[in-house]
Amino acid sequence: MDSMTIIAVASIAIAGLTTGFGTMAPALGEGRSVAAALTSLAQQPDASATITRTLFVGLAMIESTAIYCFVVSMILIFANPFWNHAIAQVAGQ
Amino acid sequence: MDSMTIIAVASIAIAGLTTGFGTMAPALGEGRSVAAALTSLAQQPDASATITRTLFVGLAMIESTAIYCFVVSMILIFANPFWNHAIAQVAGQ
Amino acid sequence: MDSMTIIAVASIAIAGLTTGFGTMAPALGEGRSVAAALTSLAQQPDASATITRTLFVGLAMIESTAIYCFVVSMILIFANPFWNHAIAQVAGQ
Amino acid sequence: MDSMTIIAVASIAIAGLTTGFGTMAPALGEGRSVAAALTSLAQQPDASATITRTLFVGLAMIESTAIYCFVVSMILIFANPFWNHAIAQVAGQ
Amino acid sequence: MDSMTIIAVASIAIAGLTTGFGTMAPALGEGRSVAAALTSLAQQPDASATITRTLFVGLAMIESTAIYCFVVSMILIFANPFWNHAIAQVAGQ
Amino acid sequence: MDSMTIIAVASIAIAGLTTGFGTMAPALGEGRSVAAALTSLAQQPDASATITRTLFVGLAMIESTAIYCFVVSMILIFANPFWNHAIAQVAGQ
Amino acid sequence: MDSMTIIAVASIAIAGLTTGFGTMAPALGEGRSVAAALTSLAQQPDASATITRTLFVGLAMIESTAIYCFVVSMILIFANPFWNHAIAQVAGQ
Amino acid sequence: MDSMTIIAVASIAIAGLTTGFGTMAPALGEGRSVAAALTSLAQQPDASATITRTLFVGLAMIESTAIYCFVVSMILIFANPFWNHAIAQVAGQ
Amino acid sequence: MDSMTIIAVASIAIAGLTTGFGTMAPALGEGRSVAAALTSLAQQPDASATITRTLFVGLAMIESTAIYCFVVSMILIFANPFWNHAIAQVAGQ
Amino acid sequence: MDSMTIIAVASIAIAGLTTGFGTMAPALGEGRSVAAALTSLAQQPDASATITRTLFVGLAMIESTAIYCFVVSMILIFANPFWNHAIAQVAGQ
Amino acid sequence: MDSMTIIAVASIAIAGLTTGFGTMAPALGEGRSVAAALTSLAQQPDASATITRTLFVGLAMIESTAIYCFVVSMILIFANPFWNHAIAQVAGQ
Amino acid sequence: MDSMTIIAVASIAIAGLTTGFGTMAPALGEGRSVAAALTSLAQQPDASATITRTLFVGLAMIESTAIYCFVVSMILIFANPFWNHAIAQVAGQ
Amino acid sequence: MDSMTIIAVASIAIAGLTTGFGTMAPALGEGRSVAAALTSLAQQPDASATITRTLFVGLAMIESTAIYCFVVSMILIFANPFWNHAIAQVAGQ
Amino acid sequence: MDSMTIIAVASIAIAGLTTGFGTMAPALGEGRSVAAALTSLAQQPDASATITRTLFVGLAMIESTAIYCFVVSMILIFANPFWNHAIAQVAGQ
């Protein structure tokens, strides 16, 4: 196994695992938030405006952690500095 | 094992694991949201419009994390830059 | 072990694991939703139309994550680009 | 170990594990649904028709994920394209 | 280790594990259902006919997932196509 | 290690593990059922006939999954087709 | 390591593990049953005859799974067919 | 490593693990039973005779699973047939 | 494998894992906070100003731990002193 | 590594692990019992004699499982028959 | 692999893991505190000053454990005495 | 690695692990007991003498399991018979 | 790998893990304490002085366990006797 | 790797792990005790003297298990008999 293969394999593996595991907790957290929002709506229908607004802000906040993971995956697949360096090294060889 | 085989195996494995594990949490989160929605509907049938709307927005939000995983899997199977580079390298050899 | 055997083994293993583990969470989530629906029906029999409709939409949504996994498994078994490439390479050798 | 043995072993192992682990969650989910149905029946005996119908639809939905796993196992044991390809390759050798 | 030994060992191991682990969840799910049935009977003795009938249908449904596992085990021990192929290959050698 | 030793070791190990792990869940499920039965008896002593009958049917159903495991263990120890084939092969050698 | 040593080690290890792990769940299940029985006795002292009888039947049922494990251990230590075959083979050598 | 050392090491290891892990569940189950007994005594001091008697029978039943493990450990340390056979084999050599 | 490849692989792997696992807990913690905020809003709509303000401060505090992880990942990918040292060493060689 | 070193290492390791893990469950079980006793005392101070007596009997019963583990550890350190046999063998060599 | 590479890899790996895992518990603990604060605010809006002050002191206390981890990571990346010693050793060679 | 080094390493490792893991459960059990004592004191301040006395007896009982572990650790570090034997063997060599 | 590298790597790894894992439990414990304090403040605002004082003593007590871990990490990084001995040995060589 | 390096590495690793893991449970147990104390203070402010005194005795008891771990760590780092023996052996060589 030459260097480029190893870097490619590591990038593939980590990109997938980061997205696969890193989106678990946001999905669970959002599920909890939505469930709480629905229970609250049933309990106090008059406060639906405040509840909905707070829910959306919260979901955006939680979604941001999933997006961090997705961004790291995309960097590893499409803008990987180590891979670029290896290609440059091979090309300049 | 030559380089291409290794990259192929890694892509297959990670594509499957990312989808297999990454869809777990969304499914659980959606199950929780739907359960909360049904309980809320039973408790406050008059607010069904608000509850249903909030539920669908929440489900879409949670589903998005599952779709991130599915997208990464599809990229790894059908648009894998490392695999393309390896094929190009072999072809140009 | 030649390349084709390795790719075949990896495809078999990942296809099975993706379906085997990826359908766990949907099954649990659907079980939760159905349980909540039944409890809600017992509590508010008059809202059965709304409850049933919301339940079916939710089940479809949750089932979709199981189907993502099944699709990835089927792609890996019957439409695997890496396997096709390996066969083409062997045939053209 | 020749290629055919490896593919056979992988198929056996994955077929068993997919069914063994993939039927866990449906069994738990169905247990939960049935338990909720029984509790609901005791609470609201008059709604038994609606409860029973919803239960059966839900059980069928959950059972479908177990059947996905069983189908993958059967494909791996009796209609495995990789195994067929290996046999064809050996026969044509 | 020759091929037949490996296939035999894999079949033994997977047959045992599939039954051993695959019957766990049905046992737990049935335990939950029976417990719910008993609680319901104590709460609403008049609905015993409906409860008992629903319980038996549910138990049969849950038991079916255990039977899938048992069937896969029996296939692997007594009707294993890979083992039969290996015996045929040895016999015809 | 010759083939017979490997098959013997695998049979011993799997026979023990299948019984050891496969009887866990039935024991827990039966414990839950018995506990629910006792609680129900204390709550509704008049329904003791129905409760006891339902309990015994349920216990038999749950015990069946433990017996599947025990049967597989016994088959592996005393009626193992792979072991018999190996002995026949050695005897006929 | 000769064959007999391996079989002996495997028998020792599996005999211990089967008893060690296989008695866990019965102990927990019996603990749960006894706890439920005591709570029920405190709640309904008049039904002590029925409760005690049901408890003993249930304990015997749960204990049976522990006894399966103990029996398999004893078979592996004192009546192991694979070990007997190995001794016979050595003696007849 | 000669055969006797391996058997000795396996016996030591399994003897310790069987007792170490096998007494976990009985201790937890007894703790649960005693806790339930104390709660019941506080709730219904008049039934202390029945509660205490049932508790002791239950504790004896649970303790029996711990004793199975201890017995297996003692057999492995002091009456191990495989070890005795190995010593006899060495002595008769 | 030369030194640079190893450092590159380690950096890729740790960068992904740090973000993937390190954002799990913040997502769960934020989900809990948002859920509590929504429940509180439904219970006491008049205190929405205080609740919202406290929620945002809390979310920022929790988000900070996710940002620590993201920062470490970015440092490892784009400003890694060990990688820079290795490049300098190679360039100056 | 000669035989005596291996036996010594195994004895040390198992002696520590048996005590270290085997005392976990008794400590938890006793903690639960004591907690239940204190709650009961607060609820029914008049029954303190019965509660205290039952608690001590229960603690002794639970402690016995911890003592089994400690005894096995002490046997392995100070009265290990395998170690004694090895020393005798070396001395008589 | 020379010494410097090993130290670099170890520093990278531990720096990431320490931050990635060490910020998990603070995030969960802060989430719990914030949730309790919001529930308390909804229950007793008049005590908002005391609650907010106590919350901020508590969050600072919990955040401190996350900062310990971040500090250790930064020390390992930017002020690692072992790395400095290795560089000095190489430079002075 | 000579024998003495191995025994030393094993003793160090097991001494640490036995204390490290073996004090976990007592700490949790004592925490539970103390929490129950405090709750009981708040509920029934008049019974503080009985509660405190029972708490101290219980804590001593639980602490004893932690002390078993500490004793085994100290024996392994300062009075290890296997280590003493090895030193004697080296000295007498 | 020479001795110094191994010791350096071990020190780095353990220093990070000790802080990373050792601060988990204090963070969770403090989060629980703070949450309880906030709930108590909302329930009994008049006792805020006593509650706050007890909280701070408790937090200091819990924080002490985190500080033990941090101290051990700092000792391993900056005052490691094994590392100093190795340096001295190298210098005096 | 010579003997001293191995012993040093083992001492470093175990010292860190013992403190890192061994302080987990005390922190959780103390957190639980403090939480219970705060809840009790809010419920019964008049018993604050008894509650505070009992809390401090309990915390000291729990803290003792953390100190056992810290003591073992310090012994392993600064007063390790195996390390001293190795140094003496080297010095006297």
CSV table of N, CA, C and O in Angstrom, one decimal, chain C residues 1-77:
chain,number,residue,atom,x,y,z
C,1,MET,N,-5.9,-14.4,-1.7
C,1,MET,CA,-7.2,-13.8,-2.1
C,1,MET,C,-7.0,-12.8,-3.2
C,1,MET,O,-6.3,-11.8,-3.0
C,2,ASP,N,-7.7,-13.0,-4.3
C,2,ASP,CA,-7.6,-12.0,-5.4
C,2,ASP,C,-8.6,-10.9,-5.1
C,2,ASP,O,-9.5,-10.9,-4.2
C,3,SER,N,-8.5,-9.8,-5.9
C,3,SER,CA,-9.3,-8.6,-5.7
C,3,SER,C,-10.8,-8.9,-5.8
C,3,SER,O,-11.6,-8.4,-4.9
C,4,MET,N,-11.2,-9.8,-6.7
C,4,MET,CA,-12.7,-10.0,-6.8
C,4,MET,C,-13.3,-10.6,-5.6
C,4,MET,O,-14.4,-10.3,-5.2
C,5,THR,N,-12.6,-11.6,-5.0
C,5,THR,CA,-13.1,-12.2,-3.8
C,5,THR,C,-13.2,-11.2,-2.7
C,5,THR,O,-14.2,-11.2,-2.0
C,6,ILE,N,-12.3,-10.4,-2.6
C,6,ILE,CA,-12.3,-9.4,-1.5
C,6,ILE,C,-13.5,-8.5,-1.7
C,6,ILE,O,-14.3,-8.2,-0.7
C,7,ILE,N,-13.7,-8.0,-2.9
C,7,ILE,CA,-14.9,-7.1,-3.1
C,7,ILE,C,-16.2,-7.8,-2.9
C,7,ILE,O,-17.1,-7.3,-2.3
C,8,ALA,N,-16.2,-9.1,-3.3
C,8,ALA,CA,-17.5,-9.9,-3.1
C,8,ALA,C,-17.8,-10.0,-1.7
C,8,ALA,O,-18.9,-9.8,-1.2
C,9,VAL,N,-16.7,-10.4,-0.9
C,9,VAL,CA,-16.9,-10.6,0.5
C,9,VAL,C,-17.4,-9.3,1.2
C,9,VAL,O,-18.3,-9.3,2.0
C,10,ALA,N,-16.7,-8.2,0.9
C,10,ALA,CA,-17.1,-6.9,1.5
C,10,ALA,C,-18.5,-6.6,1.1
C,10,ALA,O,-19.3,-6.1,2.0
C,11,SER,N,-18.9,-6.8,-0.1
C,11,SER,CA,-20.3,-6.5,-0.5
C,11,SER,C,-21.3,-7.3,0.2
C,11,SER,O,-22.3,-6.8,0.7
C,12,ILE,N,-21.0,-8.6,0.3
C,12,ILE,CA,-21.9,-9.5,1.1
C,12,ILE,C,-22.1,-9.0,2.5
C,12,ILE,O,-23.2,-8.9,3.0
C,13,ALA,N,-20.9,-8.8,3.2
C,13,ALA,CA,-21.0,-8.5,4.6
C,13,ALA,C,-21.7,-7.2,4.8
C,13,ALA,O,-22.6,-7.1,5.7
C,14,ILE,N,-21.4,-6.1,4.0
C,14,ILE,CA,-22.0,-4.8,4.3
C,14,ILE,C,-23.4,-4.8,3.9
C,14,ILE,O,-24.3,-4.2,4.6
C,15,ALA,N,-23.8,-5.6,2.8
C,15,ALA,CA,-25.2,-5.6,2.5
C,15,ALA,C,-26.0,-6.2,3.6
C,15,ALA,O,-27.1,-5.7,4.0
C,16,GLY,N,-25.5,-7.3,4.2
C,16,GLY,CA,-26.3,-7.9,5.3
C,16,GLY,C,-26.3,-7.0,6.6
C,16,GLY,O,-27.3,-6.8,7.2
C,17,LEU,N,-25.2,-6.4,6.9
C,17,LEU,CA,-25.1,-5.6,8.1
C,17,LEU,C,-26.0,-4.4,8.0
C,17,LEU,O,-26.6,-3.9,8.9
C,18,THR,N,-25.9,-3.7,6.8
C,18,THR,CA,-26.7,-2.5,6.6
C,18,THR,C,-28.2,-2.8,6.8
C,18,THR,O,-28.9,-2.0,7.5
C,19,THR,N,-28.7,-3.9,6.2
C,19,THR,CA,-30.1,-4.2,6.4
C,19,THR,C,-30.3,-4.6,7.8
C,19,THR,O,-31.3,-4.2,8.5
C,20,GLY,N,-29.4,-5.5,8.4
C,20,GLY,CA,-29.7,-6.0,9.7
C,20,GLY,C,-29.7,-5.0,10.8
C,20,GLY,O,-30.6,-5.0,11.6
C,21,PHE,N,-28.8,-4.1,10.7
C,21,PHE,CA,-28.7,-3.1,11.8
C,21,PHE,C,-29.6,-1.9,11.5
C,21,PHE,O,-30.2,-1.2,12.3
C,22,GLY,N,-29.7,-1.5,10.2
C,22,GLY,CA,-30.4,-0.3,9.8
C,22,GLY,C,-31.9,-0.4,9.9
C,22,GLY,O,-32.6,0.6,10.0
C,23,THR,N,-32.4,-1.7,10.1
C,23,THR,CA,-33.9,-1.8,10.2
C,23,THR,C,-34.3,-1.9,11.7
C,23,THR,O,-35.4,-2.0,12.0
C,24,MET,N,-33.2,-1.9,12.6
C,24,MET,CA,-33.5,-2.0,14.0
C,24,MET,C,-34.3,-0.7,14.5
C,24,MET,O,-35.4,-0.8,15.1
C,25,ALA,N,-33.7,0.4,14.2
C,25,ALA,CA,-34.3,1.7,14.7
C,25,ALA,C,-35.7,1.9,14.2
C,25,ALA,O,-36.6,2.3,14.9
C,26,PRO,N,-35.9,1.7,12.8
C,26,PRO,CA,-37.2,1.9,12.3
C,26,PRO,C,-38.2,1.0,13.0
C,26,PRO,O,-39.4,1.5,13.4
C,27,ALA,N,-37.9,-0.2,13.3
C,27,ALA,CA,-38.8,-1.1,13.9
C,27,ALA,C,-39.1,-0.6,15.3
C,27,ALA,O,-40.3,-0.6,15.8
C,28,LEU,N,-38.1,-0.2,16.1
C,28,LEU,CA,-38.4,0.4,17.4
C,28,LEU,C,-39.2,1.6,17.3
C,28,LEU,O,-40.2,1.8,18.1
C,29,GLY,N,-38.9,2.5,16.4
C,29,GLY,CA,-39.6,3.8,16.3
C,29,GLY,C,-41.1,3.5,15.9
C,29,GLY,O,-42.0,4.2,16.4
C,30,GLU,N,-41.3,2.6,15.0
C,30,GLU,CA,-42.7,2.3,14.6
C,30,GLU,C,-43.4,1.6,15.7
C,30,GLU,O,-44.6,1.9,15.9
C,31,GLY,N,-42.7,0.8,16.5
C,31,GLY,CA,-43.4,0.2,17.6
C,31,GLY,C,-43.8,1.2,18.6
C,31,GLY,O,-45.0,1.2,19.2
C,32,ARG,N,-43.0,2.2,18.8
C,32,ARG,CA,-43.4,3.3,19.7
C,32,ARG,C,-44.6,4.1,19.2
C,32,ARG,O,-45.5,4.5,19.9
C,33,SER,N,-44.5,4.4,17.9
C,33,SER,CA,-45.6,5.2,17.3
C,33,SER,C,-46.9,4.4,17.4
C,33,SER,O,-48.0,5.0,17.8
C,34,VAL,N,-46.9,3.1,17.0
C,34,VAL,CA,-48.1,2.3,17.1
C,34,VAL,C,-48.6,2.3,18.5
C,34,VAL,O,-49.9,2.4,18.8
C,35,ALA,N,-47.7,2.1,19.5
C,35,ALA,CA,-48.1,2.0,20.9
C,35,ALA,C,-48.8,3.3,21.3
C,35,ALA,O,-49.9,3.3,21.9
C,36,ALA,N,-48.2,4.4,20.9
C,36,ALA,CA,-48.8,5.7,21.2
C,36,ALA,C,-50.2,5.9,20.5
C,36,ALA,O,-51.1,6.5,21.1
C,37,ALA,N,-50.3,5.4,19.3
C,37,ALA,CA,-51.5,5.5,18.6
C,37,ALA,C,-52.6,4.8,19.3
C,37,ALA,O,-53.7,5.2,19.5
C,38,LEU,N,-52.3,3.5,19.8
C,38,LEU,CA,-53.3,2.7,20.4
C,38,LEU,C,-53.7,3.3,21.8
C,38,LEU,O,-54.9,3.3,22.1
C,39,THR,N,-52.7,3.9,22.5
C,39,THR,CA,-53.1,4.5,23.7
C,39,THR,C,-53.9,5.7,23.5
C,39,THR,O,-54.9,6.0,24.2
C,40,SER,N,-53.6,6.5,22.4
C,40,SER,CA,-54.4,7.7,22.1
C,40,SER,C,-55.8,7.3,21.7
C,40,SER,O,-56.8,7.9,22.0
C,41,LEU,N,-56.0,6.2,20.9
C,41,LEU,CA,-57.3,5.8,20.5
C,41,LEU,C,-58.1,5.4,21.7
C,41,LEU,O,-59.3,5.7,21.7
C,42,ALA,N,-57.5,4.7,22.7
C,42,ALA,CA,-58.3,4.3,23.9
C,42,ALA,C,-58.7,5.5,24.7
C,42,ALA,O,-59.7,5.5,25.3
C,43,GLN,N,-57.9,6.6,24.6
C,43,GLN,CA,-58.1,7.8,25.4
C,43,GLN,C,-59.2,8.7,24.7
C,43,GLN,O,-60.0,9.3,25.4
C,44,GLN,N,-59.1,8.8,23.4
C,44,GLN,CA,-60.0,9.7,22.7
C,44,GLN,C,-60.5,9.0,21.4
C,44,GLN,O,-60.1,9.3,20.3
C,45,PRO,N,-61.5,8.1,21.6
C,45,PRO,CA,-61.9,7.3,20.4
C,45,PRO,C,-62.5,8.2,19.3
C,45,PRO,O,-62.6,7.8,18.1
C,46,ASP,N,-63.0,9.4,19.7
C,46,ASP,CA,-63.6,10.3,18.7
C,46,ASP,C,-62.7,10.8,17.6
C,46,ASP,O,-63.0,11.2,16.5
C,47,ALA,N,-61.4,10.9,18.0
C,47,ALA,CA,-60.4,11.5,17.1
C,47,ALA,C,-59.7,10.4,16.3
C,47,ALA,O,-58.6,10.6,15.8
C,48,SER,N,-60.3,9.3,16.1
C,48,SER,CA,-59.7,8.2,15.5
C,48,SER,C,-59.3,8.5,14.0
C,48,SER,O,-58.2,8.0,13.6
C,49,ALA,N,-60.0,9.3,13.3
C,49,ALA,CA,-59.7,9.6,12.0
C,49,ALA,C,-58.3,10.4,11.9
C,49,ALA,O,-57.4,10.0,11.2
C,50,THR,N,-58.2,11.4,12.7
C,50,THR,CA,-57.0,12.2,12.7
C,50,THR,C,-55.8,11.4,13.2
C,50,THR,O,-54.7,11.5,12.6
C,51,ILE,N,-56.0,10.6,14.2
C,51,ILE,CA,-54.9,9.8,14.8
C,51,ILE,C,-54.4,8.8,13.7
C,51,ILE,O,-53.2,8.7,13.5
C,52,THR,N,-55.4,8.1,13.1
C,52,THR,CA,-55.0,7.1,12.1
C,52,THR,C,-54.2,7.7,11.0
C,52,THR,O,-53.2,7.2,10.5
C,53,ARG,N,-54.7,8.9,10.5
C,53,ARG,CA,-54.0,9.5,9.4
C,53,ARG,C,-52.6,10.0,9.7
C,53,ARG,O,-51.7,9.7,9.0
C,54,THR,N,-52.5,10.6,10.9
C,54,THR,CA,-51.2,11.0,11.3
C,54,THR,C,-50.3,9.9,11.5
C,54,THR,O,-49.1,9.9,11.2
C,55,LEU,N,-50.8,8.8,12.1
C,55,LEU,CA,-50.0,7.6,12.3
C,55,LEU,C,-49.4,7.0,11.0
C,55,LEU,O,-48.2,6.7,10.9
C,56,PHE,N,-50.3,7.0,9.9
C,56,PHE,CA,-49.8,6.4,8.7
C,56,PHE,C,-48.8,7.3,8.0
C,56,PHE,O,-47.8,6.8,7.5
C,57,VAL,N,-49.0,8.6,8.1
C,57,VAL,CA,-47.9,9.5,7.6
C,57,VAL,C,-46.6,9.3,8.3
C,57,VAL,O,-45.5,9.2,7.7
C,58,GLY,N,-46.7,9.2,9.7
C,58,GLY,CA,-45.5,9.0,10.5
C,58,GLY,C,-44.8,7.7,10.2
C,58,GLY,O,-43.6,7.7,10.0
C,59,LEU,N,-45.6,6.6,10.0
C,59,LEU,CA,-45.0,5.3,9.8
C,59,LEU,C,-44.3,5.3,8.4
C,59,LEU,O,-43.2,4.8,8.3
C,60,ALA,N,-44.9,6.0,7.4
C,60,ALA,CA,-44.3,6.1,6.1
C,60,ALA,C,-43.0,6.8,6.2
C,60,ALA,O,-41.9,6.4,5.6
C,61,MET,N,-43.0,7.9,7.0
C,61,MET,CA,-41.7,8.7,7.2
C,61,MET,C,-40.6,7.8,7.8
C,61,MET,O,-39.5,7.8,7.4
C,62,ILE,N,-41.0,7.1,8.9
C,62,ILE,CA,-40.0,6.3,9.6
C,62,ILE,C,-39.6,5.1,8.7
C,62,ILE,O,-38.4,4.8,8.6
C,63,GLU,N,-40.6,4.5,8.0
C,63,GLU,CA,-40.2,3.4,7.1
C,63,GLU,C,-39.2,3.8,6.0
C,63,GLU,O,-38.4,3.0,5.6
C,64,SER,N,-39.3,5.1,5.7
C,64,SER,CA,-38.3,5.6,4.6
C,64,SER,C,-36.9,5.4,5.0
C,64,SER,O,-36.0,5.1,4.2
C,65,THR,N,-36.6,5.5,6.3
C,65,THR,CA,-35.1,5.3,6.7
C,65,THR,C,-34.8,3.8,6.5
C,65,THR,O,-33.6,3.5,6.2
C,66,ALA,N,-35.7,2.9,6.8
C,66,ALA,CA,-35.4,1.5,6.6
C,66,ALA,C,-35.2,1.2,5.1
C,66,ALA,O,-34.4,0.4,4.8
C,67,ILE,N,-36.0,1.9,4.3
C,67,ILE,CA,-35.9,1.7,2.9
C,67,ILE,C,-34.6,2.2,2.3
C,67,ILE,O,-34.0,1.6,1.4
C,68,TYR,N,-34.1,3.3,2.9
C,68,TYR,CA,-32.7,3.7,2.5
C,68,TYR,C,-31.7,2.6,2.6
C,68,TYR,O,-30.9,2.3,1.8
C,69,CYS,N,-31.8,1.9,3.8
C,69,CYS,CA,-30.8,0.9,4.1
C,69,CYS,C,-31.0,-0.3,3.1
C,69,CYS,O,-30.1,-0.9,2.6
C,70,PHE,N,-32.3,-0.6,2.9
C,70,PHE,CA,-32.6,-1.8,2.0
C,70,PHE,C,-32.1,-1.4,0.6
C,70,PHE,O,-31.5,-2.3,-0.1
C,71,VAL,N,-32.3,-0.2,0.2
C,71,VAL,CA,-31.8,0.2,-1.2
C,71,VAL,C,-30.3,0.1,-1.3
C,71,VAL,O,-29.8,-0.4,-2.3
C,72,VAL,N,-29.6,0.6,-0.2
C,72,VAL,CA,-28.1,0.5,-0.3
C,72,VAL,C,-27.7,-1.0,-0.4
C,72,VAL,O,-26.8,-1.3,-1.1
C,73,SER,N,-28.4,-1.9,0.4
C,73,SER,CA,-28.1,-3.3,0.3
C,73,SER,C,-28.3,-3.8,-1.1
C,73,SER,O,-27.5,-4.6,-1.6
C,74,MET,N,-29.4,-3.5,-1.7
C,74,MET,CA,-29.7,-4.0,-3.0
C,74,MET,C,-28.7,-3.5,-4.0
C,74,MET,O,-28.2,-4.2,-4.9
C,75,ILE,N,-28.3,-2.2,-3.9
C,75,ILE,CA,-27.3,-1.6,-4.8
C,75,ILE,C,-26.0,-2.4,-4.6
C,75,ILE,O,-25.4,-2.8,-5.6
C,76,LEU,N,-25.7,-2.7,-3.4
C,76,LEU,CA,-24.4,-3.4,-3.2
C,76,LEU,C,-24.4,-4.8,-3.7
C,76,LEU,O,-23.4,-5.4,-4.2
C,77,ILE,N,-25.6,-5.5,-3.7
C,77,ILE,CA,-25.7,-6.9,-4.2
C,77,ILE,C,-25.9,-6.9,-5.7
C,77,ILE,O,-25.2,-7.7,-6.4
